[in-house]
Amino acid sequence: MKTYRGPEGDERIWFEDDEIEQIMEDELRRAGLWPNPDSSIIDVETFIEAHLKASLDQYAKLDSDVLGLTEFRPGAAPHVRINRDLTGSAMDNEWCPPGIHGRWRATLAHEASHVVLHRMLFELN
């Protein structure tokens, strides 16, 4: 991780791609959720709620062009919100359109990465 100054002089963080991969792998291992031959699917919901201690709203009312959103609030756990239309399409119908379940899982994983990589910015005194 590096820090640099943004256009307005604010301090920003930068992760190299391989750093992000290693950070997330380490976090999944700490959570006991790293895939193995007996269990090759990561339980992303458990990772967010149990390991990261973030609240998860899978049926959030979000704009149609927003799949997921993570909110950081001072003194509170991060709040991960997933668009209710995406969750409904992926989980609540007998027939799921091709690719939607994967999109839903990718959105959960993407928001989890925000918690892992950005939480430190919001927990500073």
mmCIF file of N, CA and C in Angstrom, residues 11-84:
data_model
loop_
_atom_site.group_PDB
_atom_site.id
_atom_site.type_symbol
_atom_site.label_atom_id
_atom_site.label_comp_id
_atom_site.label_asym_id
_atom_site.label_seq_id
_atom_site.Cartn_x
_atom_site.Cartn_y
_atom_site.Cartn_z
ATOM 1 N N GLU A 11 -4.929 13.124 1.174
ATOM 2 C CA GLU A 11 -4.131 11.901 1.147
ATOM 3 C C GLU A 11 -5.005 10.742 0.695
ATOM 4 N N ARG A 12 -4.486 9.939 -0.230
ATOM 5 C CA ARG A 12 -5.207 8.791 -0.774
ATOM 6 C C ARG A 12 -4.334 7.553 -0.663
ATOM 7 N N ILE A 13 -5.000 6.375 -0.727
ATOM 8 C CA ILE A 13 -4.244 5.123 -0.676
ATOM 9 C C ILE A 13 -4.277 4.461 -2.044
ATOM 10 N N TRP A 14 -3.237 3.678 -2.307
ATOM 11 C CA TRP A 14 -3.124 2.943 -3.564
ATOM 12 C C TRP A 14 -2.629 1.549 -3.257
ATOM 13 N N PHE A 15 -3.344 0.546 -3.755
ATOM 14 C CA PHE A 15 -2.939 -0.847 -3.637
ATOM 15 C C PHE A 15 -2.592 -1.367 -5.021
ATOM 16 N N GLU A 16 -1.522 -2.106 -5.140
ATOM 17 C CA GLU A 16 -1.218 -2.811 -6.377
ATOM 18 C C GLU A 16 -2.162 -4.014 -6.478
ATOM 19 N N ASP A 17 -2.421 -4.476 -7.695
ATOM 20 C CA ASP A 17 -3.348 -5.598 -7.893
ATOM 21 C C ASP A 17 -2.965 -6.823 -7.069
ATOM 22 N N ASP A 18 -1.672 -7.171 -7.058
ATOM 23 C CA ASP A 18 -1.255 -8.360 -6.319
ATOM 24 C C ASP A 18 -1.406 -8.163 -4.808
ATOM 25 N N GLU A 19 -1.302 -6.925 -4.328
ATOM 26 C CA GLU A 19 -1.525 -6.649 -2.907
ATOM 27 C C GLU A 19 -2.978 -6.918 -2.531
ATOM 28 N N ILE A 20 -3.890 -6.480 -3.376
ATOM 29 C CA ILE A 20 -5.307 -6.691 -3.110
ATOM 30 C C ILE A 20 -5.603 -8.185 -3.046
ATOM 31 N N GLU A 21 -5.076 -8.940 -3.995
ATOM 32 C CA GLU A 21 -5.284 -10.393 -4.003
ATOM 33 C C GLU A 21 -4.776 -11.016 -2.707
ATOM 34 N N GLN A 22 -3.579 -10.632 -2.277
ATOM 35 C CA GLN A 22 -2.989 -11.217 -1.073
ATOM 36 C C GLN A 22 -3.755 -10.810 0.182
ATOM 37 N N ILE A 23 -4.162 -9.568 0.267
ATOM 38 C CA ILE A 23 -4.929 -9.092 1.423
ATOM 39 C C ILE A 23 -6.237 -9.870 1.541
ATOM 40 N N MET A 24 -6.943 -10.029 0.429
ATOM 41 C CA MET A 24 -8.220 -10.733 0.471
ATOM 42 C C MET A 24 -8.024 -12.223 0.763
ATOM 43 N N GLU A 25 -6.993 -12.831 0.188
ATOM 44 C CA GLU A 25 -6.710 -14.232 0.486
ATOM 45 C C GLU A 25 -6.421 -14.409 1.969
ATOM 46 N N ASP A 26 -5.581 -13.550 2.535
ATOM 47 C CA ASP A 26 -5.256 -13.625 3.965
ATOM 48 C C ASP A 26 -6.511 -13.475 4.825
ATOM 49 N N GLU A 27 -7.372 -12.554 4.448
ATOM 50 C CA GLU A 27 -8.600 -12.314 5.218
ATOM 51 C C GLU A 27 -9.537 -13.519 5.156
ATOM 52 N N LEU A 28 -9.668 -14.130 3.990
ATOM 53 C CA LEU A 28 -10.500 -15.327 3.863
ATOM 54 C C LEU A 28 -9.923 -16.497 4.656
ATOM 55 N N ARG A 29 -8.605 -16.616 4.679
ATOM 56 C CA ARG A 29 -7.970 -17.675 5.481
ATOM 57 C C ARG A 29 -8.229 -17.447 6.968
ATOM 58 N N ARG A 30 -8.081 -16.177 7.425
ATOM 59 C CA ARG A 30 -8.358 -15.863 8.835
ATOM 60 C C ARG A 30 -9.807 -16.197 9.194
ATOM 61 N N ALA A 31 -10.696 -16.012 8.247
ATOM 62 C CA ALA A 31 -12.112 -16.289 8.479
ATOM 63 C C ALA A 31 -12.426 -17.786 8.412
ATOM 64 N N GLY A 32 -11.461 -18.587 7.965
ATOM 65 C CA GLY A 32 -11.695 -20.018 7.788
ATOM 66 C C GLY A 32 -12.577 -20.323 6.584
ATOM 67 N N LEU A 33 -12.570 -19.426 5.620
ATOM 68 C CA LEU A 33 -13.439 -19.569 4.452
ATOM 69 C C LEU A 33 -12.681 -19.761 3.143
ATOM 70 N N TRP A 34 -11.354 -19.958 3.225
ATOM 71 C CA TRP A 34 -10.591 -20.173 2.000
ATOM 72 C C TRP A 34 -11.028 -21.494 1.372
ATOM 73 N N PRO A 35 -11.284 -21.515 0.068
ATOM 74 C CA PRO A 35 -11.760 -22.747 -0.586
ATOM 75 C C PRO A 35 -10.771 -23.907 -0.434
ATOM 76 N N ASN A 36 -11.331 -25.104 -0.377
ATOM 77 C CA ASN A 36 -10.519 -26.324 -0.330
ATOM 78 C C ASN A 36 -11.263 -27.383 -1.141
ATOM 79 N N PRO A 37 -10.660 -28.540 -1.344
ATOM 80 C CA PRO A 37 -11.313 -29.560 -2.185
ATOM 81 C C PRO A 37 -12.696 -29.986 -1.688
ATOM 82 N N ASP A 38 -12.926 -29.920 -0.379
ATOM 83 C CA ASP A 38 -14.221 -30.321 0.166
ATOM 84 C C ASP A 38 -15.262 -29.199 0.116
ATOM 85 N N SER A 39 -14.798 -27.971 0.095
ATOM 86 C CA SER A 39 -15.700 -26.818 0.100
ATOM 87 C C SER A 39 -15.102 -25.737 -0.792
ATOM 88 N N SER A 40 -15.506 -25.749 -2.054
ATOM 89 C CA SER A 40 -14.872 -24.841 -3.016
ATOM 90 C C SER A 40 -15.620 -23.524 -3.198
ATOM 91 N N ILE A 41 -16.759 -23.359 -2.537
ATOM 92 C CA ILE A 41 -17.534 -22.135 -2.686
ATOM 93 C C ILE A 41 -17.396 -21.294 -1.423
ATOM 94 N N ILE A 42 -17.050 -20.037 -1.597
ATOM 95 C CA ILE A 42 -16.906 -19.120 -0.464
ATOM 96 C C ILE A 42 -18.285 -18.613 -0.058
ATOM 97 N N ASP A 43 -18.577 -18.701 1.229
ATOM 98 C CA ASP A 43 -19.834 -18.173 1.771
ATOM 99 C C ASP A 43 -19.618 -16.681 2.018
ATOM 100 N N VAL A 44 -19.930 -15.874 1.020
ATOM 101 C CA VAL A 44 -19.642 -14.440 1.077
ATOM 102 C C VAL A 44 -20.498 -13.750 2.133
ATOM 103 N N GLU A 45 -21.712 -14.210 2.331
ATOM 104 C CA GLU A 45 -22.578 -13.614 3.352
ATOM 105 C C GLU A 45 -21.988 -13.800 4.751
ATOM 106 N N THR A 46 -21.503 -14.998 5.043
ATOM 107 C CA THR A 46 -20.862 -15.255 6.335
ATOM 108 C C THR A 46 -19.601 -14.416 6.482
ATOM 109 N N PHE A 47 -18.847 -14.290 5.404
ATOM 110 C CA PHE A 47 -17.630 -13.475 5.429
ATOM 111 C C PHE A 47 -17.970 -12.035 5.826
ATOM 112 N N ILE A 48 -19.009 -11.477 5.246
ATOM 113 C CA ILE A 48 -19.383 -10.088 5.534
ATOM 114 C C ILE A 48 -19.923 -9.944 6.954
ATOM 115 N N GLU A 49 -20.881 -10.783 7.305
ATOM 116 C CA GLU A 49 -21.561 -10.599 8.588
ATOM 117 C C GLU A 49 -20.776 -11.132 9.786
ATOM 118 N N ALA A 50 -20.285 -12.358 9.706
ATOM 119 C CA ALA A 50 -19.629 -12.975 10.859
ATOM 120 C C ALA A 50 -18.171 -12.546 10.998
ATOM 121 N N HIS A 51 -17.438 -12.560 9.899
ATOM 122 C CA HIS A 51 -16.011 -12.242 9.993
ATOM 123 C C HIS A 51 -15.740 -10.738 9.993
ATOM 124 N N LEU A 52 -16.323 -10.027 9.054
ATOM 125 C CA LEU A 52 -16.068 -8.590 8.959
ATOM 126 C C LEU A 52 -16.923 -7.777 9.927
ATOM 127 N N LYS A 53 -17.916 -8.415 10.525
ATOM 128 C CA LYS A 53 -18.809 -7.761 11.496
ATOM 129 C C LYS A 53 -19.514 -6.555 10.893
ATOM 130 N N ALA A 54 -19.853 -6.661 9.618
ATOM 131 C CA ALA A 54 -20.604 -5.606 8.939
ATOM 132 C C ALA A 54 -22.069 -6.011 8.890
ATOM 133 N N SER A 55 -22.946 -5.025 8.908
ATOM 134 C CA SER A 55 -24.359 -5.351 8.714
ATOM 135 C C SER A 55 -24.601 -5.513 7.217
ATOM 136 N N LEU A 56 -25.548 -6.378 6.878
ATOM 137 C CA LEU A 56 -25.809 -6.693 5.474
ATOM 138 C C LEU A 56 -27.298 -6.588 5.199
ATOM 139 N N ASP A 57 -27.653 -5.706 4.304
ATOM 140 C CA ASP A 57 -29.032 -5.558 3.846
ATOM 141 C C ASP A 57 -29.051 -5.997 2.387
ATOM 142 N N GLN A 58 -29.561 -7.191 2.148
ATOM 143 C CA GLN A 58 -29.571 -7.731 0.793
ATOM 144 C C GLN A 58 -30.771 -7.255 -0.023
ATOM 145 N N TYR A 59 -31.688 -6.563 0.609
ATOM 146 C CA TYR A 59 -32.880 -6.072 -0.071
ATOM 147 C C TYR A 59 -32.989 -4.553 0.067
ATOM 148 N N ALA A 60 -31.861 -3.885 -0.143
ATOM 149 C CA ALA A 60 -31.832 -2.430 -0.002
ATOM 150 C C ALA A 60 -32.510 -1.757 -1.191
ATOM 151 N N LYS A 61 -33.205 -0.689 -0.900
ATOM 152 C CA LYS A 61 -33.814 0.110 -1.964
ATOM 153 C C LYS A 61 -32.739 1.052 -2.496
ATOM 154 N N LEU A 62 -32.157 0.672 -3.626
ATOM 155 C CA LEU A 62 -31.106 1.461 -4.269
ATOM 156 C C LEU A 62 -31.560 1.818 -5.675
ATOM 157 N N ASP A 63 -30.973 2.874 -6.227
ATOM 158 C CA ASP A 63 -31.264 3.218 -7.618
ATOM 159 C C ASP A 63 -30.981 2.018 -8.510
ATOM 160 N N SER A 64 -31.688 1.915 -9.607
ATOM 161 C CA SER A 64 -31.562 0.749 -10.484
ATOM 162 C C SER A 64 -30.156 0.576 -11.059
ATOM 163 N N ASP A 65 -29.379 1.651 -11.121
ATOM 164 C CA ASP A 65 -28.021 1.550 -11.659
ATOM 165 C C ASP A 65 -26.969 1.317 -10.576
ATOM 166 N N VAL A 66 -27.395 1.096 -9.332
ATOM 167 C CA VAL A 66 -26.479 0.825 -8.219
ATOM 168 C C VAL A 66 -26.727 -0.601 -7.738
ATOM 169 N N LEU A 67 -25.744 -1.474 -7.937
ATOM 170 C CA LEU A 67 -25.895 -2.866 -7.512
ATOM 171 C C LEU A 67 -25.629 -3.042 -6.026
ATOM 172 N N GLY A 68 -24.643 -2.318 -5.506
ATOM 173 C CA GLY A 68 -24.297 -2.430 -4.104
ATOM 174 C C GLY A 68 -23.656 -1.159 -3.609
ATOM 175 N N LEU A 69 -23.652 -1.006 -2.290
ATOM 176 C CA LEU A 69 -23.131 0.210 -1.674
ATOM 177 C C LEU A 69 -22.663 -0.142 -0.271
ATOM 178 N N THR A 70 -21.513 0.363 0.122
ATOM 179 C CA THR A 70 -21.029 0.172 1.486
ATOM 180 C C THR A 70 -20.930 1.529 2.154
ATOM 181 N N GLU A 71 -21.558 1.636 3.308
ATOM 182 C CA GLU A 71 -21.541 2.883 4.072
ATOM 183 C C GLU A 71 -20.685 2.699 5.320
ATOM 184 N N PHE A 72 -19.826 3.647 5.562
ATOM 185 C CA PHE A 72 -19.018 3.667 6.770
ATOM 186 C C PHE A 72 -19.546 4.804 7.644
ATOM 187 N N ARG A 73 -19.848 4.476 8.896
ATOM 188 C CA ARG A 73 -20.375 5.460 9.826
ATOM 189 C C ARG A 73 -19.498 5.478 11.065
ATOM 190 N N PRO A 74 -19.117 6.664 11.535
ATOM 191 C CA PRO A 74 -18.265 6.741 12.724
ATOM 192 C C PRO A 74 -18.883 6.006 13.910
ATOM 193 N N GLY A 75 -18.087 5.159 14.550
ATOM 194 C CA GLY A 75 -18.525 4.446 15.739
ATOM 195 C C GLY A 75 -19.491 3.295 15.485
ATOM 196 N N ALA A 76 -19.720 2.952 14.226
ATOM 197 C CA ALA A 76 -20.654 1.866 13.913
ATOM 198 C C ALA A 76 -20.018 0.909 12.915
ATOM 199 N N ALA A 77 -20.578 -0.282 12.849
ATOM 200 C CA ALA A 77 -20.097 -1.271 11.882
ATOM 201 C C ALA A 77 -20.417 -0.786 10.467
ATOM 202 N N PRO A 78 -19.584 -1.146 9.505
ATOM 203 C CA PRO A 78 -19.914 -0.812 8.120
ATOM 204 C C PRO A 78 -21.257 -1.436 7.742
ATOM 205 N N HIS A 79 -21.959 -0.791 6.831
ATOM 206 C CA HIS A 79 -23.277 -1.264 6.406
ATOM 207 C C HIS A 79 -23.222 -1.548 4.910
ATOM 208 N N VAL A 80 -23.324 -2.827 4.553
ATOM 209 C CA VAL A 80 -23.293 -3.264 3.157
ATOM 210 C C VAL A 80 -24.732 -3.391 2.676
ATOM 211 N N ARG A 81 -25.017 -2.718 1.574
ATOM 212 C CA ARG A 81 -26.362 -2.734 1.008
ATOM 213 C C ARG A 81 -26.296 -3.286 -0.415
ATOM 214 N N ILE A 82 -27.174 -4.262 -0.704
ATOM 215 C CA ILE A 82 -27.255 -4.873 -2.026
ATOM 216 C C ILE A 82 -28.634 -4.559 -2.597
ATOM 217 N N ASN A 83 -28.660 -4.186 -3.858
ATOM 218 C CA ASN A 83 -29.905 -3.804 -4.519
ATOM 219 C C ASN A 83 -30.928 -4.936 -4.434
ATOM 220 N N ARG A 84 -32.115 -4.612 -3.940
ATOM 221 C CA ARG A 84 -33.153 -5.631 -3.750
ATOM 222 C C ARG A 84 -33.579 -6.287 -5.060
#
